[in-house]
mmCIF file of C-alpha atoms in Angstrom:
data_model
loop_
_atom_site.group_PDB
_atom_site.id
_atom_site.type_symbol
_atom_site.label_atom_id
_atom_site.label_comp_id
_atom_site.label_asym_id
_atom_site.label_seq_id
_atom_site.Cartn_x
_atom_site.Cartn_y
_atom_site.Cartn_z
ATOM 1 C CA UNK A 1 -39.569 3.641 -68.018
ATOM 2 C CA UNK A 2 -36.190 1.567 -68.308
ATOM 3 C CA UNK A 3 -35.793 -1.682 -69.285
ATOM 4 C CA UNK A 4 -32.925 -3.780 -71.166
ATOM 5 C CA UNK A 5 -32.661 -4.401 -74.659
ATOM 6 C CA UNK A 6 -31.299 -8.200 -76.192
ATOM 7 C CA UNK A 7 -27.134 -8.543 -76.896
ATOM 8 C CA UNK A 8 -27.645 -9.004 -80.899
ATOM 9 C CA UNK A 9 -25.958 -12.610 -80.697
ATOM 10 C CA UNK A 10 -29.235 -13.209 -78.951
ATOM 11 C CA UNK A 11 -31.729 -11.218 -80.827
ATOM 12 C CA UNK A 12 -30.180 -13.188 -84.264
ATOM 13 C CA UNK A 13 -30.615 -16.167 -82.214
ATOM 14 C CA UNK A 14 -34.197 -15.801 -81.582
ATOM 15 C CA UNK A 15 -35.075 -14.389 -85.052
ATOM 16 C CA UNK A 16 -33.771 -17.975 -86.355
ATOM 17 C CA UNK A 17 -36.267 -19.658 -83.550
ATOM 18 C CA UNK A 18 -34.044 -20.600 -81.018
ATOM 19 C CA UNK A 19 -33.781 -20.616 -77.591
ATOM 20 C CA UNK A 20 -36.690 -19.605 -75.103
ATOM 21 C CA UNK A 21 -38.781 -18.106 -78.284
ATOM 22 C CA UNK A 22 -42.314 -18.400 -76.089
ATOM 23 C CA UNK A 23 -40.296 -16.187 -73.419
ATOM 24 C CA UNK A 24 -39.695 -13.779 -76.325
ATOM 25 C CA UNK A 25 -43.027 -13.226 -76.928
ATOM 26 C CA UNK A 26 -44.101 -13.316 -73.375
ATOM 27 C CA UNK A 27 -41.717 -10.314 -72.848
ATOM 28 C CA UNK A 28 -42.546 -8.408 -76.060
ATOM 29 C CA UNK A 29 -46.735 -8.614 -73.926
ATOM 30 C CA UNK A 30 -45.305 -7.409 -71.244
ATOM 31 C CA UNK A 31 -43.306 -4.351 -72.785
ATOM 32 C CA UNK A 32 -46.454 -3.495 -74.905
ATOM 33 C CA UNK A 33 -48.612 -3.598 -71.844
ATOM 34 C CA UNK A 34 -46.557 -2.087 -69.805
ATOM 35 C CA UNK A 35 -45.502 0.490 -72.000
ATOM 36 C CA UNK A 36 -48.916 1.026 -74.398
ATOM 37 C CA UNK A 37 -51.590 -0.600 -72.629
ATOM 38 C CA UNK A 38 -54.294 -2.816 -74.303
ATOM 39 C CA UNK A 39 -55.088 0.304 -76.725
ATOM 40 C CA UNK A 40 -54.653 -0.516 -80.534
ATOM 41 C CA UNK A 41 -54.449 2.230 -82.342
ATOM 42 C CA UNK A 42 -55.184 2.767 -86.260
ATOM 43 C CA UNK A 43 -55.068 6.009 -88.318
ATOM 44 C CA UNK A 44 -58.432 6.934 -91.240
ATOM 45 C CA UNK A 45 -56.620 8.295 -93.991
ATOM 46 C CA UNK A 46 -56.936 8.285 -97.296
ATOM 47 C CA UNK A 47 -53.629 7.601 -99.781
ATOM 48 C CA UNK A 48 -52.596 10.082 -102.251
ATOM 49 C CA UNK A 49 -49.848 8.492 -105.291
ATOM 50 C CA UNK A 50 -48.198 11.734 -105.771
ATOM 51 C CA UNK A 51 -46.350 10.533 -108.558
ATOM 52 C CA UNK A 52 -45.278 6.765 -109.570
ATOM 53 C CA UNK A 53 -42.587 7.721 -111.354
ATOM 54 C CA UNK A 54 -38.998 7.194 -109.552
ATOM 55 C CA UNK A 55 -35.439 7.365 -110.143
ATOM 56 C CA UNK A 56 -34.811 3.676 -108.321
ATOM 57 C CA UNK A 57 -35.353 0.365 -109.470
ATOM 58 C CA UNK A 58 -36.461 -1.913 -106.250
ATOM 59 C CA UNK A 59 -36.624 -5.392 -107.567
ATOM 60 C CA UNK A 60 -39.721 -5.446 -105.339
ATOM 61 C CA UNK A 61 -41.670 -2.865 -105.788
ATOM 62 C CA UNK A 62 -44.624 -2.584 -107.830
ATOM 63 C CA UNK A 63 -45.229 1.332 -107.268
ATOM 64 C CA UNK A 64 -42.688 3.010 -109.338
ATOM 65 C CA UNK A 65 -43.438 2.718 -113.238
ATOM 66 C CA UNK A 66 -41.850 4.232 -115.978
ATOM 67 C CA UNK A 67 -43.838 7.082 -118.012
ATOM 68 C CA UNK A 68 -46.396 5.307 -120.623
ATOM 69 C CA UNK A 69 -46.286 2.494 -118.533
ATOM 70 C CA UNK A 70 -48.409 3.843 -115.487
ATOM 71 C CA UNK A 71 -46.269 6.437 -114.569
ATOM 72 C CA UNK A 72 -47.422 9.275 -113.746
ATOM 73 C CA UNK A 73 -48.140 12.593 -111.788
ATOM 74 C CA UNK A 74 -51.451 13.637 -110.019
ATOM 75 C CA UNK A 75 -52.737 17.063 -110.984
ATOM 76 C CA UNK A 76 -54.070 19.305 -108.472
ATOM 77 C CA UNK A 77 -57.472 18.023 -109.043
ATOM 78 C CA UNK A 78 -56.873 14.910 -108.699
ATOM 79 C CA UNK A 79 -55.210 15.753 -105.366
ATOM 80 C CA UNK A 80 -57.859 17.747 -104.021
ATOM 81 C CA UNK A 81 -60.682 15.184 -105.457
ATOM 82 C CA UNK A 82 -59.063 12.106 -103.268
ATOM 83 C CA UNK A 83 -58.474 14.427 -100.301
ATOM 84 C CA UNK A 84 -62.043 15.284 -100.844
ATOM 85 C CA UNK A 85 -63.476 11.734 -100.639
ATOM 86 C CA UNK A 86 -61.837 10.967 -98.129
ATOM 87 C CA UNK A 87 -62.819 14.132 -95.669
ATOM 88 C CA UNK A 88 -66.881 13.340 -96.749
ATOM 89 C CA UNK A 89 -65.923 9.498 -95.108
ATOM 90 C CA UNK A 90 -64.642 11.280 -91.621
ATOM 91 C CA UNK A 91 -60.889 10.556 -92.523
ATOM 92 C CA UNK A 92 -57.985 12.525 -90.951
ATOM 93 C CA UNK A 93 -54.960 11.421 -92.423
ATOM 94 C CA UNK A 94 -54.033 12.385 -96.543
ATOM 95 C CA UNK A 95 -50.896 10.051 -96.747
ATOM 96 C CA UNK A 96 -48.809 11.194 -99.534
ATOM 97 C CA UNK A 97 -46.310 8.657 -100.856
ATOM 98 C CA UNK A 98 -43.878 9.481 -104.122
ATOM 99 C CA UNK A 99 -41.140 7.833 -105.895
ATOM 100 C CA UNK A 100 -37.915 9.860 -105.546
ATOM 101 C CA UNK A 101 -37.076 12.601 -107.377
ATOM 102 C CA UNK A 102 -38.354 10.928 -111.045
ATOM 103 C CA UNK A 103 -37.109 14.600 -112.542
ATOM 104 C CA UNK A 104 -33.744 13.442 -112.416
ATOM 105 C CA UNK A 105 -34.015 10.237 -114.541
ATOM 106 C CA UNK A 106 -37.475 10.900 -116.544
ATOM 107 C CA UNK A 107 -37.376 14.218 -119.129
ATOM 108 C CA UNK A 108 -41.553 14.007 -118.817
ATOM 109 C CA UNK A 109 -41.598 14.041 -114.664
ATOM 110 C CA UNK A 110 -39.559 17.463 -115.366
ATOM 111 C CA UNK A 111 -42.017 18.390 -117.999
ATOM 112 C CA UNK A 112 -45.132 17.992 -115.591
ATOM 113 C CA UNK A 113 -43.341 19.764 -112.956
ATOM 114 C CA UNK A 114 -42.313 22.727 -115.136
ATOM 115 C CA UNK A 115 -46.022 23.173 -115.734
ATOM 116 C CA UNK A 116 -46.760 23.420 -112.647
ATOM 117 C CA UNK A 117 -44.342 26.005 -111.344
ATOM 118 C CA UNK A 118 -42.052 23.610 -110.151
ATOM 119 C CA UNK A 119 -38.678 22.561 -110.416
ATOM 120 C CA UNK A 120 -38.710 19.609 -107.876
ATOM 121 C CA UNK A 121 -40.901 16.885 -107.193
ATOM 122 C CA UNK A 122 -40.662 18.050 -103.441
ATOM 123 C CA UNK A 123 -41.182 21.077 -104.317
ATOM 124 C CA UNK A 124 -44.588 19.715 -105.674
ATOM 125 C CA UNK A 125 -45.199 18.080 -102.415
ATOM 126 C CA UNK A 126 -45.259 20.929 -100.568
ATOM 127 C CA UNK A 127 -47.784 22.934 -102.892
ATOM 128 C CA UNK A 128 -50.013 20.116 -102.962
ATOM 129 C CA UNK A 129 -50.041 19.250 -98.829
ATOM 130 C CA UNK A 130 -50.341 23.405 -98.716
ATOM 131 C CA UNK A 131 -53.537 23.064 -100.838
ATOM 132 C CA UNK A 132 -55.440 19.708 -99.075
ATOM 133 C CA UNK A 133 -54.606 22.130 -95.923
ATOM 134 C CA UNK A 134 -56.163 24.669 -96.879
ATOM 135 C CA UNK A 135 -59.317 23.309 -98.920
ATOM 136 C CA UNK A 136 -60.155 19.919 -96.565
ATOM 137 C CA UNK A 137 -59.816 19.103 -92.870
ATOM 138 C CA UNK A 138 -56.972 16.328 -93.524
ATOM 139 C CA UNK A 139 -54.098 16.394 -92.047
ATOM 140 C CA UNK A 140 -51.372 15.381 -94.745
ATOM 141 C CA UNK A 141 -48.471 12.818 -93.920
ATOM 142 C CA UNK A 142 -46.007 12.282 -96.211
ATOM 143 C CA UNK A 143 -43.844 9.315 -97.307
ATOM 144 C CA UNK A 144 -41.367 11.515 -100.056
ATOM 145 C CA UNK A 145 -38.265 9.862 -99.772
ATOM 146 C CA UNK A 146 -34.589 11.081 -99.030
ATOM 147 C CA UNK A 147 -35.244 14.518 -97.682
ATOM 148 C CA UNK A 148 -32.603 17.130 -96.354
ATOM 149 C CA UNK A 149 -33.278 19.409 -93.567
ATOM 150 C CA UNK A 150 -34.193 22.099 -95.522
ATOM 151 C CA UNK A 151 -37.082 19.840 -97.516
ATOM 152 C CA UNK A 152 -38.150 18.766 -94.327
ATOM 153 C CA UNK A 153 -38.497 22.567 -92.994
ATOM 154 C CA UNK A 154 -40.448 23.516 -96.290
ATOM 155 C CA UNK A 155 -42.672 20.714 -95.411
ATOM 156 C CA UNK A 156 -43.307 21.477 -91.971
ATOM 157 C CA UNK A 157 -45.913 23.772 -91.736
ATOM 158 C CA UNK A 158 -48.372 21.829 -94.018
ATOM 159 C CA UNK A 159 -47.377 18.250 -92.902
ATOM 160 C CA UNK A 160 -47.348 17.526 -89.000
ATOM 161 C CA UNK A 161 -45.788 14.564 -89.554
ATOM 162 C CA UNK A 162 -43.443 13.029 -92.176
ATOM 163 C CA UNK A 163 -41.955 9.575 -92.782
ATOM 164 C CA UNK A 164 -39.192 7.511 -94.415
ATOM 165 C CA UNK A 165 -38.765 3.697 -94.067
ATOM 166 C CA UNK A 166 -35.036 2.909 -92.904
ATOM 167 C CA UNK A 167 -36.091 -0.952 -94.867
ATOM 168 C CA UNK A 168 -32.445 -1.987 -93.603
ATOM 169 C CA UNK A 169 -29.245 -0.424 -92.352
ATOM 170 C CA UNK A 170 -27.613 -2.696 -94.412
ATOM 171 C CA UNK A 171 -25.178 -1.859 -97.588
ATOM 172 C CA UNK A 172 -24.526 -5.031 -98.909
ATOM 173 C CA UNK A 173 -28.139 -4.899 -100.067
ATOM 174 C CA UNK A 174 -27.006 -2.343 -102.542
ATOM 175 C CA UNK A 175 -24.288 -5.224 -104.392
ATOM 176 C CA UNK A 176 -24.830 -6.031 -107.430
ATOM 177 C CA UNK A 177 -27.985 -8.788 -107.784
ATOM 178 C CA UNK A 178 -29.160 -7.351 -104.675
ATOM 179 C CA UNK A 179 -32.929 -5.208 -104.352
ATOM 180 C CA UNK A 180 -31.595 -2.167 -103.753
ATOM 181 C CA UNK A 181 -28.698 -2.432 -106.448
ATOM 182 C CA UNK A 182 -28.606 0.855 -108.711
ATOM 183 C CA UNK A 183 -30.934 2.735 -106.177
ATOM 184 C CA UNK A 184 -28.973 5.720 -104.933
ATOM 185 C CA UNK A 185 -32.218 6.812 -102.626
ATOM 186 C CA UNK A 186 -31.759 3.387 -100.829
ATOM 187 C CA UNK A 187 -28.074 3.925 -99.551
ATOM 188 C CA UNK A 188 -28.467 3.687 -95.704
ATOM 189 C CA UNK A 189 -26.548 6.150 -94.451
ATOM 190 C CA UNK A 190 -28.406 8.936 -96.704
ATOM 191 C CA UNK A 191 -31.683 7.288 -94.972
ATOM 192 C CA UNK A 192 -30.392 7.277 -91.723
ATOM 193 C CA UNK A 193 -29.816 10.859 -92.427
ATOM 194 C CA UNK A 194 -32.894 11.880 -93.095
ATOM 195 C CA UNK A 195 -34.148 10.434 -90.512
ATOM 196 C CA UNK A 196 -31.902 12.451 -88.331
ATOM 197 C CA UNK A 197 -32.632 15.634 -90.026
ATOM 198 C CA UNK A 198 -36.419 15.055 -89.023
ATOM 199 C CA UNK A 199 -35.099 15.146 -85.318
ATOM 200 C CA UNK A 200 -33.227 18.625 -85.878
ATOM 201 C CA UNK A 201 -36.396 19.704 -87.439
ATOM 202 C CA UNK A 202 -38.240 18.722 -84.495
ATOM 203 C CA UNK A 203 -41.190 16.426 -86.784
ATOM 204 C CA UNK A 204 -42.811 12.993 -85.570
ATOM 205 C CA UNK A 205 -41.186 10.996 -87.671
ATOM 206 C CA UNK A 206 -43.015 6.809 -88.675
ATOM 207 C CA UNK A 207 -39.907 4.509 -89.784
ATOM 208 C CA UNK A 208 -39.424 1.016 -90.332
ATOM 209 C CA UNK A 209 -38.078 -2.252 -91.444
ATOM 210 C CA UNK A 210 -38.660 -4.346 -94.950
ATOM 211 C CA UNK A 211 -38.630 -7.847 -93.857
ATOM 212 C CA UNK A 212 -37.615 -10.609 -96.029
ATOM 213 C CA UNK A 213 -35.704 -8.875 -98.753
ATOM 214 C CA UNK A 214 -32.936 -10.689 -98.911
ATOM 215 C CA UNK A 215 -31.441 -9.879 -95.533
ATOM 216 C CA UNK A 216 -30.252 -12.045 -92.779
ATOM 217 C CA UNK A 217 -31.380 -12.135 -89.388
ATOM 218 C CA UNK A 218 -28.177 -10.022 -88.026
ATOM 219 C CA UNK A 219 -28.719 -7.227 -90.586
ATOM 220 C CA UNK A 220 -32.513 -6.797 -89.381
ATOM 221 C CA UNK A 221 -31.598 -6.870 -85.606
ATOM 222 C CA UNK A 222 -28.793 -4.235 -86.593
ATOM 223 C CA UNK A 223 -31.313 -1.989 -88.230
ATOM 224 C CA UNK A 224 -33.298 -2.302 -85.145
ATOM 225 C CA UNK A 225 -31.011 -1.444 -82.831
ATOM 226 C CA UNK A 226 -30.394 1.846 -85.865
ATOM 227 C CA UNK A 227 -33.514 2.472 -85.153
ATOM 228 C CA UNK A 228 -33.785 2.574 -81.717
ATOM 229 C CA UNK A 229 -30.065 4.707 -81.377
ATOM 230 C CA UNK A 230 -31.763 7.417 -83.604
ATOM 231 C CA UNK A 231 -35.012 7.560 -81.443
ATOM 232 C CA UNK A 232 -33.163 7.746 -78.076
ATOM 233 C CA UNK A 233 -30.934 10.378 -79.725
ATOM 234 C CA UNK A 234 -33.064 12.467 -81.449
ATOM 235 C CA UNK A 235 -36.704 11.981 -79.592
ATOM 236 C CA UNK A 236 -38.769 12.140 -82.867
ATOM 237 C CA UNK A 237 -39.338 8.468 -84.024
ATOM 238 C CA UNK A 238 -42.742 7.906 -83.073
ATOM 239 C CA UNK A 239 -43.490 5.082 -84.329
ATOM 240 C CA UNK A 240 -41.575 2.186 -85.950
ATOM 241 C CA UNK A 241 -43.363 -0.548 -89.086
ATOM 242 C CA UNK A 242 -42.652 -4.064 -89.030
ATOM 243 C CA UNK A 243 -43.551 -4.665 -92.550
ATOM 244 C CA UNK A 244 -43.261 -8.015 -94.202
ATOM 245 C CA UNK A 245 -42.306 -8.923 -98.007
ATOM 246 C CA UNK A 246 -44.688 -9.411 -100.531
ATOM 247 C CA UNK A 247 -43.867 -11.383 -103.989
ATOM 248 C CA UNK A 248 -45.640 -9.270 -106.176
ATOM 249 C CA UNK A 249 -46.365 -10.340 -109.912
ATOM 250 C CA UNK A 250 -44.752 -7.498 -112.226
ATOM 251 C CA UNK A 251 -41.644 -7.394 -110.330
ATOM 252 C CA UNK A 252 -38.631 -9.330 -110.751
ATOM 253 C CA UNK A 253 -38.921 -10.553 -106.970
ATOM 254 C CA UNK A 254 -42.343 -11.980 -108.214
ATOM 255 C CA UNK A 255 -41.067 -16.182 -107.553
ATOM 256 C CA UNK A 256 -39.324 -15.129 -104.276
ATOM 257 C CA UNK A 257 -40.448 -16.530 -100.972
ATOM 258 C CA UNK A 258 -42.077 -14.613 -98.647
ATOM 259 C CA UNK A 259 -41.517 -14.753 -94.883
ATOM 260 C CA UNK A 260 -43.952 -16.738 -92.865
ATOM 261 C CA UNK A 261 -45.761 -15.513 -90.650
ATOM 262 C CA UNK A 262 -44.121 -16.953 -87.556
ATOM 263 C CA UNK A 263 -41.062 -15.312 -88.826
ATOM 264 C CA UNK A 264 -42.395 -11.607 -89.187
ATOM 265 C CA UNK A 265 -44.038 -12.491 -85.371
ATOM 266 C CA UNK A 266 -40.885 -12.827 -84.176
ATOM 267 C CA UNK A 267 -39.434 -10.226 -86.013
ATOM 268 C CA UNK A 268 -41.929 -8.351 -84.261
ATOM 269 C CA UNK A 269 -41.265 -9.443 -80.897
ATOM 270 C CA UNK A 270 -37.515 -8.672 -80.880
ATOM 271 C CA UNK A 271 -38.597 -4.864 -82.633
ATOM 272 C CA UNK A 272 -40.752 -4.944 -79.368
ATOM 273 C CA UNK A 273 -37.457 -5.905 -77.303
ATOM 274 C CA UNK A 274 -35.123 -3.713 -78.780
ATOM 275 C CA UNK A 275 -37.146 -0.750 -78.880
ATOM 276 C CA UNK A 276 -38.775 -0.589 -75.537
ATOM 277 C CA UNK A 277 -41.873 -0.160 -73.833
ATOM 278 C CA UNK A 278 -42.533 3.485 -74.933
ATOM 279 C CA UNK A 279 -42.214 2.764 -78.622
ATOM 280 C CA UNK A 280 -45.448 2.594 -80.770
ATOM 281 C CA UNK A 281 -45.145 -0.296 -83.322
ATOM 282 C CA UNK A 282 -46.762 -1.150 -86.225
ATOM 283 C CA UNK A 283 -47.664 -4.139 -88.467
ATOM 284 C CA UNK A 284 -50.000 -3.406 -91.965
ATOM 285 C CA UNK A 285 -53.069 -5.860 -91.211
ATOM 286 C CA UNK A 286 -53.640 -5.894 -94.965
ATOM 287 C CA UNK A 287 -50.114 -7.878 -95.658
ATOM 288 C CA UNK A 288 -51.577 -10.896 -93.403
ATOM 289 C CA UNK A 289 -54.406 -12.722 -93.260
ATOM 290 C CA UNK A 290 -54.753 -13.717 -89.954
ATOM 291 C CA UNK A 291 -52.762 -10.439 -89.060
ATOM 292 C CA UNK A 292 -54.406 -10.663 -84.755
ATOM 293 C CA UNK A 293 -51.064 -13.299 -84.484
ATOM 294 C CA UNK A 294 -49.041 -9.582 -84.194
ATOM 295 C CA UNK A 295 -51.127 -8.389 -81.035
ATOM 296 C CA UNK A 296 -49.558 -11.486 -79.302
ATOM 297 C CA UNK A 297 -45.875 -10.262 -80.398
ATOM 298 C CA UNK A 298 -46.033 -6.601 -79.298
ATOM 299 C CA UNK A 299 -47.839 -4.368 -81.977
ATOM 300 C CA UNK A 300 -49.990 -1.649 -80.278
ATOM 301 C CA UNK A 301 -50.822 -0.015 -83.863
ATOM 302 C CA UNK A 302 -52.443 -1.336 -87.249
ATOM 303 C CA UNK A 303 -51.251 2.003 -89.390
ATOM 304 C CA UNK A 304 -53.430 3.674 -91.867
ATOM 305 C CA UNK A 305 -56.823 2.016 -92.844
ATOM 306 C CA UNK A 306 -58.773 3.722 -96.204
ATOM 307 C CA UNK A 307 -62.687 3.787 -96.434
ATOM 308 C CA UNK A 308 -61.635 5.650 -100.218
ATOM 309 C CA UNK A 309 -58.190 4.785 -102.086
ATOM 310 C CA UNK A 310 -56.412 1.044 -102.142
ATOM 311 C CA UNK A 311 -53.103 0.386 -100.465
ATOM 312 C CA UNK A 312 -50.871 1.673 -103.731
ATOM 313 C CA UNK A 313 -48.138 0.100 -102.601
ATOM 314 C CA UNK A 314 -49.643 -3.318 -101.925
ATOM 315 C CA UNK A 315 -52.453 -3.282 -104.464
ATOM 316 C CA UNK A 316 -53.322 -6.592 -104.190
ATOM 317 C CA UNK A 317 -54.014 -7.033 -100.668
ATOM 318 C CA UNK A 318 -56.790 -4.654 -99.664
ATOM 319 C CA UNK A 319 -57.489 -2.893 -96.433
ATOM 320 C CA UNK A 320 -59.296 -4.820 -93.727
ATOM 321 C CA UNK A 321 -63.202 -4.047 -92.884
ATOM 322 C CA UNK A 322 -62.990 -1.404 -89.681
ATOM 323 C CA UNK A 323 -65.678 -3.513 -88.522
ATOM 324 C CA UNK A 324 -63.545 -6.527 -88.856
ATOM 325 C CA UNK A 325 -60.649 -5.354 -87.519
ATOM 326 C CA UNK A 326 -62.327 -3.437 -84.432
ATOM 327 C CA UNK A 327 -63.994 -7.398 -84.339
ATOM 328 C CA UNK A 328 -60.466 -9.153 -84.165
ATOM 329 C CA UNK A 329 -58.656 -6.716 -82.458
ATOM 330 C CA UNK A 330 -61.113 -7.072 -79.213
ATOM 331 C CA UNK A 331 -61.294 -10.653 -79.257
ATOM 332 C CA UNK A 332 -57.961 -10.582 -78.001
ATOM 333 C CA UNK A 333 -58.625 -8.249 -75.208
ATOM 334 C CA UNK A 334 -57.735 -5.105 -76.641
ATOM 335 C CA UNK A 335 -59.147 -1.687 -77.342
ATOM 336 C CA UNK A 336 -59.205 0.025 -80.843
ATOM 337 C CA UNK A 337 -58.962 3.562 -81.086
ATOM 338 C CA UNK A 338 -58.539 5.867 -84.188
ATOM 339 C CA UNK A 339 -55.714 8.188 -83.866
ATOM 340 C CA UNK A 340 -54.093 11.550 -86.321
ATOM 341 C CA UNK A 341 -51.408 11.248 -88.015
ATOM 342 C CA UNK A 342 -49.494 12.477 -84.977
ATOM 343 C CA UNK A 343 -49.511 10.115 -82.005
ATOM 344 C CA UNK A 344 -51.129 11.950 -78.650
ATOM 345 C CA UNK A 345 -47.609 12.177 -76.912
ATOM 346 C CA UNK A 346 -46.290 14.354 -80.025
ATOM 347 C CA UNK A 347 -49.282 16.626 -79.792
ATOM 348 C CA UNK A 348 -47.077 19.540 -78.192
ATOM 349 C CA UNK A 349 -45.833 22.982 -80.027
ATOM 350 C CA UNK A 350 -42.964 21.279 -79.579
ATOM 351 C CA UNK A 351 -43.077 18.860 -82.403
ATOM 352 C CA UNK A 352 -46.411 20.660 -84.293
ATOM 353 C CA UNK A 353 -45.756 24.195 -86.442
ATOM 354 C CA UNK A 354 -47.833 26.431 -85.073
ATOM 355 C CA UNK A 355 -49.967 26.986 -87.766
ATOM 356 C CA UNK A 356 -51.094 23.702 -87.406
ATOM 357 C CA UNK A 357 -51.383 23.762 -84.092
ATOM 358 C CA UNK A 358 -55.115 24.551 -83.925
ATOM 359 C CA UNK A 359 -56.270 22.331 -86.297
ATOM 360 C CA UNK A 360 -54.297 19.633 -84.658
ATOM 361 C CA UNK A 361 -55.761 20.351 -81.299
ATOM 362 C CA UNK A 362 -59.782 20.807 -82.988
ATOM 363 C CA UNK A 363 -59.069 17.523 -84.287
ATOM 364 C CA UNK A 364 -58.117 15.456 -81.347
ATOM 365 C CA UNK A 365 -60.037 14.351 -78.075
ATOM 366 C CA UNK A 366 -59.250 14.871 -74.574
ATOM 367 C CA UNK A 367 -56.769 11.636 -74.773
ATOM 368 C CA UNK A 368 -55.457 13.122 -77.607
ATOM 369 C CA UNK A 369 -56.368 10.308 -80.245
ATOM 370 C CA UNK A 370 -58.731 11.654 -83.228
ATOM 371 C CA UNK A 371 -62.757 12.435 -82.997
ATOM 372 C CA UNK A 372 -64.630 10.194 -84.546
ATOM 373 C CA UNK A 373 -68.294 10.877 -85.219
ATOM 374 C CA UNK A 374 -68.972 7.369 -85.890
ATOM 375 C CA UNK A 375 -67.349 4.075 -86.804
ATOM 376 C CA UNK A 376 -68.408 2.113 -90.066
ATOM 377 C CA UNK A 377 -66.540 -0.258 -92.498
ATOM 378 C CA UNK A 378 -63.434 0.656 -93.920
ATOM 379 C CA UNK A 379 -63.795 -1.313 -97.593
#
């Protein structure tokens, strides 16, 4: 499958609305169709805080709190309890998402993990994906941060797939006044390294881009085109996020605009573009309300959808109805299919441990997308 990516100059150009923006989107179609057919995809999961303490201080995010403030560790029971729910509502997925490594700023993250045999918080991840492995069906995914190869090897055998979002490739988002300023986890090139330790490791690996953070349109087409050097190179990216701003209330980016929704469609479109055919791509159809404008710009996935646990790291903008998105999805001539954590071209001993091979394989169909006994609402 070959096809030519945008010159930046162009992509920048296009991001900004101009020139032949319609034939933009009419070529992202095309690409999606060609390349992912008129399947949309979505993953059942269920999402597991970890902990929302963290060593950085995104000026957007509403996640991370300090401890006595919200911040805070699950216990194993409360681990197995959410893995639980979700398993008794048919889901597949436990997504695990963390702040990174609170032990290093926060004396009562190290506490918690001391009492639980731990000196890391990664070190906690892997005990706890170990344990909704062994007591539920789920299949964990986890979101833990910067990770080095040997983090993502311990990880491996309980987690058959992992993630980190790249956000942007750019450093000047780390200057002073900027969201990622006194953030050490969100230097790029340690991102872009984990990311490339995931390939080594041989682990389907979801990534992505933050839109409207404060970057320009040449910074987001150059993390796109980061992106799609590290998939071609290392094989392993299987799916990319599009995943727009949102002004959030207790953050300090709480009066900033957000991007319209006409922007993040043609952000979309020129992800679509840059990354090719093959590439699976993702918009959250929480973040927008009338989120069907992304089928028309290239998407071919929704992401994870919860019947249990709210979107932690968007609280305030809950998970569509599966019935509503199955509903909105087909009006515009497309198919919706649930699918594992692992997309069905990663389901190979290649990329899956083998002692999660079976259970991978028990829980997929012949097209390799998940079994689903039946379909009801999400929330």
């Amino acid at each position: 499958m070959t096809f030519s990516p945008p010159e930046p100059e162009l992509a920048a150009r296009l991001l900004r609305g101009r020139g032949d923006v319609a034939g933009l989107f009419g070529e992202a179609r095309r690409l999606r169709d060609e390349g992912r057919g008129r399947t949309i995809t979505y993953s059942r999961k269920v999402f597991v805080p970890l902990t929302t303490m963290c060593r950085d201080t995104c000026t957007y995010c509403t996640f991370a709190k300090p401890p006595g403030a919200g911040g805070q560790y699950l216990t194993p029971d409360d681990v197995l309890a959410v893995a639980v729910a979700g398993e008794r509502r048919h889901c597949t997925e436990a997504l695990f998402t963390l702040g990174d490594r609170p032990e290093d700023r926060w004396l009562q993250a190290a506490a918690f993990l001391a009492s639980q045999g731990c000196t890391t918080t990664l070190e906690y991840l892997v005990s706890m994906t170990e344990r909704v492995r062994a007591e539920t069906a789920l299949l964990p995914h986890v979101n833990p941060g910067i990770m080095g190869l040997s983090d993502i090897r311990a990880l491996r055998p309980s987690s058959p797939s992992m993630g980190l979002m790249l956000e942007n490739v750019s450093p000047r988002l780390m200057d002073r006044g900027m969201p990622h300023h006194g953030c050490p986890d969100k230097e790029p090139a340690l991102r872009m390294a984990t990311i490339a330790a995931a390939a080594e490791a041989r682990v389907p690996f979801t990534t992505g881009v933050l839109v409207g953070i404060g970057e320009t349109p040449e910074e987001l087409v150059e993390s796109l085109f980061a992106l799609a050097d590290a998939a071609a190179e290392g094989g392993h990216v299987q799916e990319v996020i599009v995943q727009n701003f949102r002004a959030k209330a207790d953050t300090r980016k709480r009066r900033d605009p957000e991007p319209t929704v006409d922007y993040t469609a043609r952000v979309v479109a020129v992800a679509r573009w840059i990354l090719g055919p093959a590439m699976n791509l993702q918009v959250p159809p929480n973040l927008t309300e009338r989120f069907e404008v992304f089928l028309d710009a290239g998407v071919n996935d929704w992401g994870g959808v919860s019947p249990v646990t709210i979107d932690w790291v968007n609280p305030e903008a809950p998970w569509p109805h599966l019935e509503e998105l199955r509903g909105r999805t087909e009006a515009g001539g497309f198919t919706l299919r649930a699918r594992l954590p692992v997309y069905p071209e990663y389901l190979s001993e290649e990329w899956i441990d083998g002692g999660l091979w079976p259970s991978l394989t028990a829980a997929a169909d012949d097209d390799g997308y998940a079994r689903t006994p039946h379909m009801e609402g999400a929330v």
